[in-house]
């Protein structure tokens, strides 16, 4: 290393500057490295991990620089003026103030306390810089995220709801619904309703409200509903969403969508959904009744047309039924052992068959 010999003309302030020169040089160099890392992280959004590890190691060395110097001076024996040839009067940095105060004032304790104070100030300054770097910049701010998670309050965290969707997703759903067309000409339309809840200002805190107006704001809950419109007038609910006062957008499925709402807003929404359900049921009943009427009318029309075209169809059906009943009676009589009855029944059955064939010819 370089050994410098200081003359008797050096003042106390110059000696203090010489003691602080080494640690402060390391601190300024460390500040430069931290600035480069911070600028790179802000502009590019990334800083190499190997460079972050190098800066971290250099910061640790800067913090313990005074201790390294003290150990080196003790090992090399520079805690008192050297008597070697060419190195007379050389003292290490950790013992310079003690030696000069002991030589000039005959009291080296003042120099020792000044040295301790200087090293404490240097260590504190380097420790603060290293703490800020290690917390906010090291490894691209990874430790800052852990620190915020461990020390943050509940209201500082963003915890989405189970049924929450983003604004972009809601915009996509509404856009696709407006563009949708069904096979039978159905369309989908979107309806938006705002429910405003205002808190009344009582006489007890009117003065507080006048001083802090932002503390008392009205809550606005927005209901977005998508309906499927049929050609027969039926309006069917497809999907609906709620935008809460804190900006969260939820898709409503039964009672789960009402969580976190005010009771007044919740009751209004329930009443509105009940009215929508009643309206849909009424429309369905009307459509079903009209459909049955059309079916009955079509059946009546078909029967009237058939009766106009074939006026003897009812008579022919009756004759067929009577002939079938007569044939069944003759078959029962033929099963008996009486031969005369059987012959008579066979003659009657032949005559009935002849009459049946003549009737068919007349109808044809």
Short mmCIF file of N, CA and C in Angstrom, two decimals, residues 3 68-80 82 84 87 90-93 95:
data_model
loop_
_atom_site.label_atom_id
_atom_site.label_comp_id
_atom_site.label_asym_id
_atom_site.label_seq_id
_atom_site.Cartn_x
_atom_site.Cartn_y
_atom_site.Cartn_z
N UNK A 3 2.08 4.54 1.90
CA UNK A 3 2.24 5.10 3.24
C UNK A 3 2.56 6.58 3.10
N UNK A 68 -12.82 -3.10 8.87
CA UNK A 68 -11.74 -3.74 8.12
C UNK A 68 -10.44 -2.95 8.27
N UNK A 69 -10.57 -1.61 8.23
CA UNK A 69 -9.38 -0.75 8.39
C UNK A 69 -8.79 -0.92 9.79
N UNK A 70 -9.66 -0.99 10.79
CA UNK A 70 -9.18 -1.16 12.17
C UNK A 70 -8.44 -2.48 12.34
N UNK A 71 -8.99 -3.57 11.82
CA UNK A 71 -8.34 -4.87 11.93
C UNK A 71 -7.00 -4.88 11.20
N UNK A 72 -6.97 -4.23 10.03
CA UNK A 72 -5.72 -4.19 9.24
C UNK A 72 -4.64 -3.42 9.99
N UNK A 73 -5.00 -2.28 10.58
CA UNK A 73 -4.01 -1.48 11.31
C UNK A 73 -3.49 -2.22 12.54
N UNK A 74 -4.38 -2.98 13.20
CA UNK A 74 -3.93 -3.71 14.37
C UNK A 74 -2.99 -4.86 13.99
N UNK A 75 -3.31 -5.54 12.84
CA UNK A 75 -2.46 -6.65 12.42
C UNK A 75 -1.09 -6.15 11.98
N UNK A 76 -1.05 -5.05 11.26
CA UNK A 76 0.23 -4.52 10.76
C UNK A 76 0.99 -3.71 11.80
N UNK A 77 0.41 -3.49 12.97
CA UNK A 77 1.11 -2.80 14.04
C UNK A 77 1.14 -1.30 13.87
N UNK A 78 0.16 -0.71 13.21
CA UNK A 78 0.15 0.74 13.00
C UNK A 78 -0.71 1.46 14.04
N UNK A 79 -0.83 0.93 15.20
CA UNK A 79 -1.57 1.59 16.25
C UNK A 79 -0.69 2.58 17.02
N UNK A 80 0.61 2.66 16.68
CA UNK A 80 1.54 3.64 17.26
C UNK A 80 2.55 4.03 16.19
N UNK A 82 5.50 4.34 13.79
CA UNK A 82 6.48 3.33 13.40
C UNK A 82 7.89 3.88 13.57
N UNK A 84 10.44 2.10 11.98
CA UNK A 84 11.21 1.50 10.91
C UNK A 84 11.81 2.57 10.03
N UNK A 87 9.73 4.74 7.46
CA UNK A 87 8.32 4.75 7.85
C UNK A 87 8.17 5.35 9.24
N UNK A 90 4.60 6.84 10.96
CA UNK A 90 3.41 6.42 10.22
C UNK A 90 2.44 5.75 11.19
N UNK A 91 1.17 6.18 11.17
CA UNK A 91 0.12 5.64 12.03
C UNK A 91 -1.09 5.32 11.16
N UNK A 92 -1.77 4.23 11.49
CA UNK A 92 -2.96 3.85 10.74
C UNK A 92 -4.09 4.86 10.91
N UNK A 93 -5.08 4.80 9.97
CA UNK A 93 -6.18 5.77 9.99
C UNK A 93 -7.01 5.68 11.26
N UNK A 95 -5.97 5.24 14.17
CA UNK A 95 -5.26 5.74 15.35
C UNK A 95 -4.62 7.10 15.11
#
